[in-house]
Amino acid sequence: MNQVIYLLFTSVSCSLCMAPLSPALYASETAPAEYWQLEYGAGTLQRSTPWQQAESQHFNFPLLSARRGNWRLGVDGALLQYQWQQNSISLSTGIGLRDEVFDSRLWGKADSNDPVFDGYRSDGGDTTLQLRGGWGWLNAGVEQDISSHSGALTADASITLPLFYLQGGTRAQLLAGTRWLSESYSRYVYGISPEQSNALRPEYQPQQAFNPQLTLQALWPISPQWLLRLRWQQEWLDDTLQDSPLVGQPVSRQAMLLLSWSPD
């Protein structure tokens, strides 16, 4: 069942984090609430992880997202979400995935030949309950594991800085913020338990972490139906995470390009 969920999540929502830039091309503001407004597309993603000697990963993926009334499928960072919005205030709750471990089910095992990973295994990623809120250009959210994997909580907060907005809807924005990892989550992803420790991989238990983040998002409406999105993100690891024997780089990066089509 978990493999089915992860496959669905990958095909539906590799580009979830682009949703804040989505214009009213979904017609969800005007179409009757009893109809689903669908978006189809394809994209390419390049990501680099902080693991020792890990190679960058490249993915090509399909996209399917949908909206119906206040319900969202594959939008705004969740697999399934209910959203409420009034003027400049928005609130949402949803179910999503959080998968940053070395043996990721969503992204695949990191490609590294470093001996520190010999015999190392990491548990699977989390199915999470997400709560998010926004007011104007301020955004915040929390994410709690509900799959009995990490059992951990993470949170994030950011401010959106508009860069430009051109006639026709072409726009770009910068999101600057930080992500908080609880101690239990830091240890779940970056820690080394006594059972997994050896001479090259000594036991290590990181503390809670604050990771600064910077995200650039851009959107180009090619036509009323066709939309091109670009997203680039960099996250700097807290010192307590950088000190893990598993970590070789102080940052992780992700770049994504997505072309999508929405029916009339």
Tab-separated table of N, CA and C in Angstrom, residues 171-263:
chain	number	residue	atom	x	y	z
A	171	ARG	N	5.671	36.481	-13.848
A	171	ARG	CA	6.048	37.005	-12.536
A	171	ARG	C	7.148	36.155	-11.913
A	172	ALA	N	7.785	36.716	-10.895
A	172	ALA	CA	8.806	35.988	-10.134
A	172	ALA	C	8.778	36.487	-8.702
A	173	GLN	N	9.140	35.597	-7.790
A	173	GLN	CA	9.168	35.966	-6.380
A	173	GLN	C	10.243	35.170	-5.661
A	174	LEU	N	10.705	35.738	-4.560
A	174	LEU	CA	11.731	35.125	-3.733
A	174	LEU	C	11.142	34.855	-2.358
A	175	LEU	N	11.322	33.639	-1.864
A	175	LEU	CA	10.856	33.261	-0.527
A	175	LEU	C	12.074	33.057	0.362
A	176	ALA	N	12.156	33.820	1.433
A	176	ALA	CA	13.254	33.708	2.391
A	176	ALA	C	12.692	33.268	3.733
A	177	GLY	N	13.269	32.234	4.297
A	177	GLY	CA	12.734	31.740	5.558
A	177	GLY	C	13.634	30.724	6.215
A	178	THR	N	13.067	29.978	7.123
A	178	THR	CA	13.821	28.960	7.849
A	178	THR	C	12.915	27.767	8.117
A	179	ARG	N	13.544	26.611	8.262
A	179	ARG	CA	12.816	25.385	8.591
A	179	ARG	C	13.375	24.823	9.888
A	180	TRP	N	12.475	24.504	10.813
A	180	TRP	CA	12.866	23.939	12.106
A	180	TRP	C	12.655	22.437	12.087
A	181	LEU	N	13.687	21.699	12.481
A	181	LEU	CA	13.629	20.249	12.607
A	181	LEU	C	13.690	19.902	14.091
A	182	SER	N	12.697	19.222	14.582
A	182	SER	CA	12.728	18.794	15.973
A	182	SER	C	13.901	17.849	16.192
A	183	GLU	N	14.284	17.686	17.449
A	183	GLU	CA	15.412	16.809	17.764
A	183	GLU	C	15.171	15.387	17.271
A	184	SER	N	13.942	14.903	17.434
A	184	SER	CA	13.649	13.532	17.008
A	184	SER	C	13.747	13.388	15.496
A	185	TYR	N	13.378	14.437	14.744
A	185	TYR	CA	13.479	14.349	13.291
A	185	TYR	C	14.931	14.469	12.827
A	186	SER	N	15.697	15.363	13.465
A	186	SER	CA	17.121	15.479	13.145
A	186	SER	C	17.822	14.144	13.323
A	187	ARG	N	17.507	13.452	14.403
A	187	ARG	CA	18.148	12.165	14.680
A	187	ARG	C	17.644	11.079	13.733
A	188	TYR	N	16.383	11.176	13.330
A	188	TYR	CA	15.826	10.189	12.418
A	188	TYR	C	16.521	10.240	11.062
A	189	VAL	N	16.795	11.445	10.559
A	189	VAL	CA	17.372	11.605	9.223
A	189	VAL	C	18.898	11.604	9.249
A	190	TYR	N	19.508	12.298	10.216
A	190	TYR	CA	20.952	12.515	10.196
A	190	TYR	C	21.707	11.791	11.306
A	191	GLY	N	20.988	11.211	12.243
A	191	GLY	CA	21.647	10.566	13.368
A	191	GLY	C	22.127	9.156	13.055
A	192	ILE	N	22.997	8.655	13.928
A	192	ILE	CA	23.514	7.286	13.822
A	192	ILE	C	23.286	6.608	15.161
A	193	SER	N	22.466	5.566	15.142
A	193	SER	CA	22.148	4.849	16.376
A	193	SER	C	23.301	3.932	16.756
A	194	PRO	N	23.338	3.454	18.003
A	194	PRO	CA	24.391	2.506	18.402
A	194	PRO	C	24.412	1.256	17.531
A	195	GLU	N	23.237	0.800	17.091
A	195	GLU	CA	23.167	-0.399	16.261
A	195	GLU	C	23.773	-0.195	14.875
A	196	GLN	N	23.786	1.040	14.392
A	196	GLN	CA	24.306	1.335	13.050
A	196	GLN	C	25.728	1.876	13.081
A	197	SER	N	26.283	2.052	14.240
A	197	SER	CA	27.610	2.667	14.346
A	197	SER	C	28.714	1.636	14.110
A	198	ASN	N	29.848	2.135	13.622
A	198	ASN	CA	31.066	1.332	13.472
A	198	ASN	C	32.255	2.280	13.499
A	199	ALA	N	33.436	1.794	13.112
A	199	ALA	CA	34.644	2.617	13.198
A	199	ALA	C	34.571	3.832	12.290
A	200	LEU	N	33.981	3.678	11.089
A	200	LEU	CA	33.856	4.791	10.150
A	200	LEU	C	32.599	5.614	10.395
A	201	ARG	N	31.675	5.057	11.132
A	201	ARG	CA	30.376	5.694	11.336
A	201	ARG	C	30.044	5.683	12.820
A	202	PRO	N	30.698	6.551	13.588
A	202	PRO	CA	30.471	6.551	15.040
A	202	PRO	C	29.057	7.019	15.383
A	203	GLU	N	28.595	6.598	16.528
A	203	GLU	CA	27.275	7.011	16.985
A	203	GLU	C	27.197	8.535	17.027
A	204	TYR	N	26.081	9.074	16.558
A	204	TYR	CA	25.903	10.526	16.562
A	204	TYR	C	24.429	10.856	16.723
A	205	GLN	N	24.126	11.769	17.629
A	205	GLN	CA	22.754	12.178	17.915
A	205	GLN	C	22.659	13.702	17.822
A	206	PRO	N	22.263	14.244	16.675
A	206	PRO	CA	22.153	15.705	16.536
A	206	PRO	C	21.014	16.267	17.379
A	207	GLN	N	21.058	17.566	17.572
A	207	GLN	CA	20.033	18.274	18.318
A	207	GLN	C	18.998	18.847	17.347
A	208	GLN	N	18.045	19.598	17.871
A	208	GLN	CA	17.106	20.289	17.002
A	208	GLN	C	17.871	21.239	16.078
A	209	ALA	N	17.318	21.527	14.912
A	209	ALA	CA	18.058	22.293	13.915
A	209	ALA	C	17.186	23.381	13.304
A	210	PHE	N	17.849	24.468	12.910
A	210	PHE	CA	17.206	25.551	12.166
A	210	PHE	C	17.954	25.703	10.842
A	211	ASN	N	17.287	25.376	9.743
A	211	ASN	CA	17.901	25.423	8.426
A	211	ASN	C	17.377	26.614	7.630
A	212	PRO	N	18.196	27.631	7.344
A	212	PRO	CA	17.743	28.728	6.480
A	212	PRO	C	17.434	28.214	5.076
A	213	GLN	N	16.447	28.821	4.449
A	213	GLN	CA	16.035	28.437	3.103
A	213	GLN	C	15.877	29.673	2.226
A	214	LEU	N	16.170	29.504	0.949
A	214	LEU	CA	15.947	30.554	-0.045
A	214	LEU	C	15.360	29.883	-1.281
A	215	THR	N	14.227	30.399	-1.758
A	215	THR	CA	13.526	29.795	-2.890
A	215	THR	C	13.193	30.873	-3.911
A	216	LEU	N	13.515	30.594	-5.161
A	216	LEU	CA	13.158	31.473	-6.279
A	216	LEU	C	12.099	30.770	-7.111
A	217	GLN	N	10.985	31.452	-7.386
A	217	GLN	CA	9.914	30.892	-8.192
A	217	GLN	C	9.550	31.867	-9.297
A	218	ALA	N	9.317	31.334	-10.475
A	218	ALA	CA	8.920	32.162	-11.616
A	218	ALA	C	7.834	31.441	-12.397
A	219	LEU	N	6.970	32.223	-13.027
A	219	LEU	CA	5.840	31.683	-13.765
A	219	LEU	C	5.667	32.467	-15.055
A	220	TRP	N	5.415	31.744	-16.151
A	220	TRP	CA	5.195	32.357	-17.456
A	220	TRP	C	3.960	31.741	-18.103
A	221	PRO	N	2.828	32.452	-18.133
A	221	PRO	CA	1.650	31.944	-18.840
A	221	PRO	C	1.863	32.085	-20.352
A	222	ILE	N	2.160	30.981	-21.019
A	222	ILE	CA	2.413	31.011	-22.445
A	222	ILE	C	1.132	31.322	-23.210
A	223	SER	N	0.021	30.784	-22.711
A	223	SER	CA	-1.298	31.015	-23.288
A	223	SER	C	-2.311	30.795	-22.170
A	224	PRO	N	-3.613	31.000	-22.432
A	224	PRO	CA	-4.592	30.744	-21.366
A	224	PRO	C	-4.579	29.310	-20.847
A	225	GLN	N	-4.090	28.360	-21.639
A	225	GLN	CA	-4.062	26.974	-21.202
A	225	GLN	C	-2.670	26.478	-20.807
A	226	TRP	N	-1.633	27.037	-21.397
A	226	TRP	CA	-0.278	26.540	-21.177
A	226	TRP	C	0.480	27.425	-20.192
A	227	LEU	N	1.215	26.762	-19.297
A	227	LEU	CA	1.899	27.478	-18.223
A	227	LEU	C	3.282	26.877	-18.006
A	228	LEU	N	4.286	27.728	-17.902
A	228	LEU	CA	5.659	27.288	-17.634
A	228	LEU	C	6.069	27.798	-16.257
A	229	ARG	N	6.583	26.884	-15.410
A	229	ARG	CA	7.017	27.253	-14.067
A	229	ARG	C	8.488	26.887	-13.875
A	230	LEU	N	9.157	27.698	-13.084
A	230	LEU	CA	10.540	27.433	-12.699
A	230	LEU	C	10.651	27.602	-11.195
A	231	ARG	N	11.375	26.672	-10.553
A	231	ARG	CA	11.583	26.769	-9.113
A	231	ARG	C	12.995	26.325	-8.777
A	232	TRP	N	13.676	27.127	-7.952
A	232	TRP	CA	15.012	26.782	-7.458
A	232	TRP	C	15.019	27.025	-5.956
A	233	GLN	N	15.590	26.072	-5.200
A	233	GLN	CA	15.638	26.198	-3.745
A	233	GLN	C	16.983	25.733	-3.209
A	234	GLN	N	17.458	26.453	-2.211
A	234	GLN	CA	18.674	26.048	-1.502
A	234	GLN	C	18.392	26.090	-0.004
A	235	GLU	N	18.879	25.056	0.686
A	235	GLU	CA	18.697	24.960	2.137
A	235	GLU	C	20.051	24.720	2.783
A	236	TRP	N	20.385	25.529	3.782
A	236	TRP	CA	21.658	25.421	4.491
A	236	TRP	C	21.442	24.615	5.772
A	237	LEU	N	22.255	23.612	5.984
A	237	LEU	CA	22.103	22.755	7.156
A	237	LEU	C	22.676	23.414	8.402
A	238	ASP	N	21.973	23.277	9.492
A	238	ASP	CA	22.436	23.705	10.808
A	238	ASP	C	23.738	22.971	11.151
A	239	ASP	N	24.557	23.582	12.004
A	239	ASP	CA	25.842	22.972	12.387
A	239	ASP	C	25.667	21.585	12.985
A	240	THR	N	24.604	21.384	13.756
A	240	THR	CA	24.415	20.081	14.389
A	240	THR	C	24.162	18.975	13.367
A	241	LEU	N	23.650	19.339	12.188
A	241	LEU	CA	23.448	18.373	11.113
A	241	LEU	C	24.722	18.191	10.294
A	242	GLN	N	25.463	19.286	10.088
A	242	GLN	CA	26.712	19.204	9.337
A	242	GLN	C	27.739	18.321	10.045
A	243	ASP	N	27.649	18.219	11.359
A	243	ASP	CA	28.603	17.410	12.123
A	243	ASP	C	28.324	15.911	12.033
A	244	SER	N	27.228	15.524	11.410
A	244	SER	CA	26.924	14.103	11.253
A	244	SER	C	27.939	13.449	10.319
A	245	PRO	N	28.443	12.260	10.631
A	245	PRO	CA	29.370	11.561	9.728
A	245	PRO	C	28.760	11.246	8.366
A	246	LEU	N	27.444	11.306	8.251
A	246	LEU	CA	26.781	11.031	6.982
A	246	LEU	C	26.817	12.207	6.025
A	247	VAL	N	27.077	13.402	6.561
A	247	VAL	CA	26.946	14.640	5.792
A	247	VAL	C	28.296	15.098	5.261
A	248	GLY	N	28.321	15.423	3.961
A	248	GLY	CA	29.538	15.920	3.352
A	248	GLY	C	29.416	17.314	2.783
A	249	GLN	N	28.178	17.796	2.599
A	249	GLN	CA	27.936	19.124	2.044
A	249	GLN	C	27.034	19.913	2.992
A	250	PRO	N	27.291	21.210	3.173
A	250	PRO	CA	26.478	21.993	4.109
A	250	PRO	C	25.150	22.453	3.543
A	251	VAL	N	24.893	22.181	2.250
A	251	VAL	CA	23.665	22.664	1.625
A	251	VAL	C	23.023	21.546	0.804
A	252	SER	N	21.740	21.684	0.581
A	252	SER	CA	21.018	20.860	-0.393
A	252	SER	C	20.338	21.807	-1.369
A	253	ARG	N	20.214	21.360	-2.616
A	253	ARG	CA	19.644	22.220	-3.666
A	253	ARG	C	18.650	21.429	-4.493
A	254	GLN	N	17.733	22.174	-5.086
A	254	GLN	CA	16.738	21.567	-5.958
A	254	GLN	C	16.325	22.580	-7.007
A	255	ALA	N	16.302	22.150	-8.265
A	255	ALA	CA	15.859	22.999	-9.372
A	255	ALA	C	14.840	22.238	-10.193
A	256	MET	N	13.771	22.920	-10.592
A	256	MET	CA	12.675	22.251	-11.272
A	256	MET	C	12.109	23.138	-12.372
A	257	LEU	N	11.796	22.522	-13.511
A	257	LEU	CA	11.137	23.197	-14.628
A	257	LEU	C	9.915	22.383	-15.000
A	258	LEU	N	8.761	23.035	-15.123
A	258	LEU	CA	7.501	22.331	-15.336
A	258	LEU	C	6.675	23.037	-16.400
A	259	LEU	N	6.188	22.259	-17.362
A	259	LEU	CA	5.250	22.751	-18.382
A	259	LEU	C	3.919	22.051	-18.157
A	260	SER	N	2.832	22.832	-18.035
A	260	SER	CA	1.533	22.236	-17.744
A	260	SER	C	0.452	22.821	-18.644
A	261	TRP	N	-0.632	22.060	-18.731
A	261	TRP	CA	-1.767	22.436	-19.568
A	261	TRP	C	-3.053	22.261	-18.787
A	262	SER	N	-3.924	23.271	-18.863
A	262	SER	CA	-5.223	23.215	-18.199
A	262	SER	C	-6.325	23.322	-19.246
A	263	PRO	N	-7.326	22.438	-19.215
A	263	PRO	CA	-8.432	22.531	-20.167
A	263	PRO	C	-9.207	23.819	-19.968
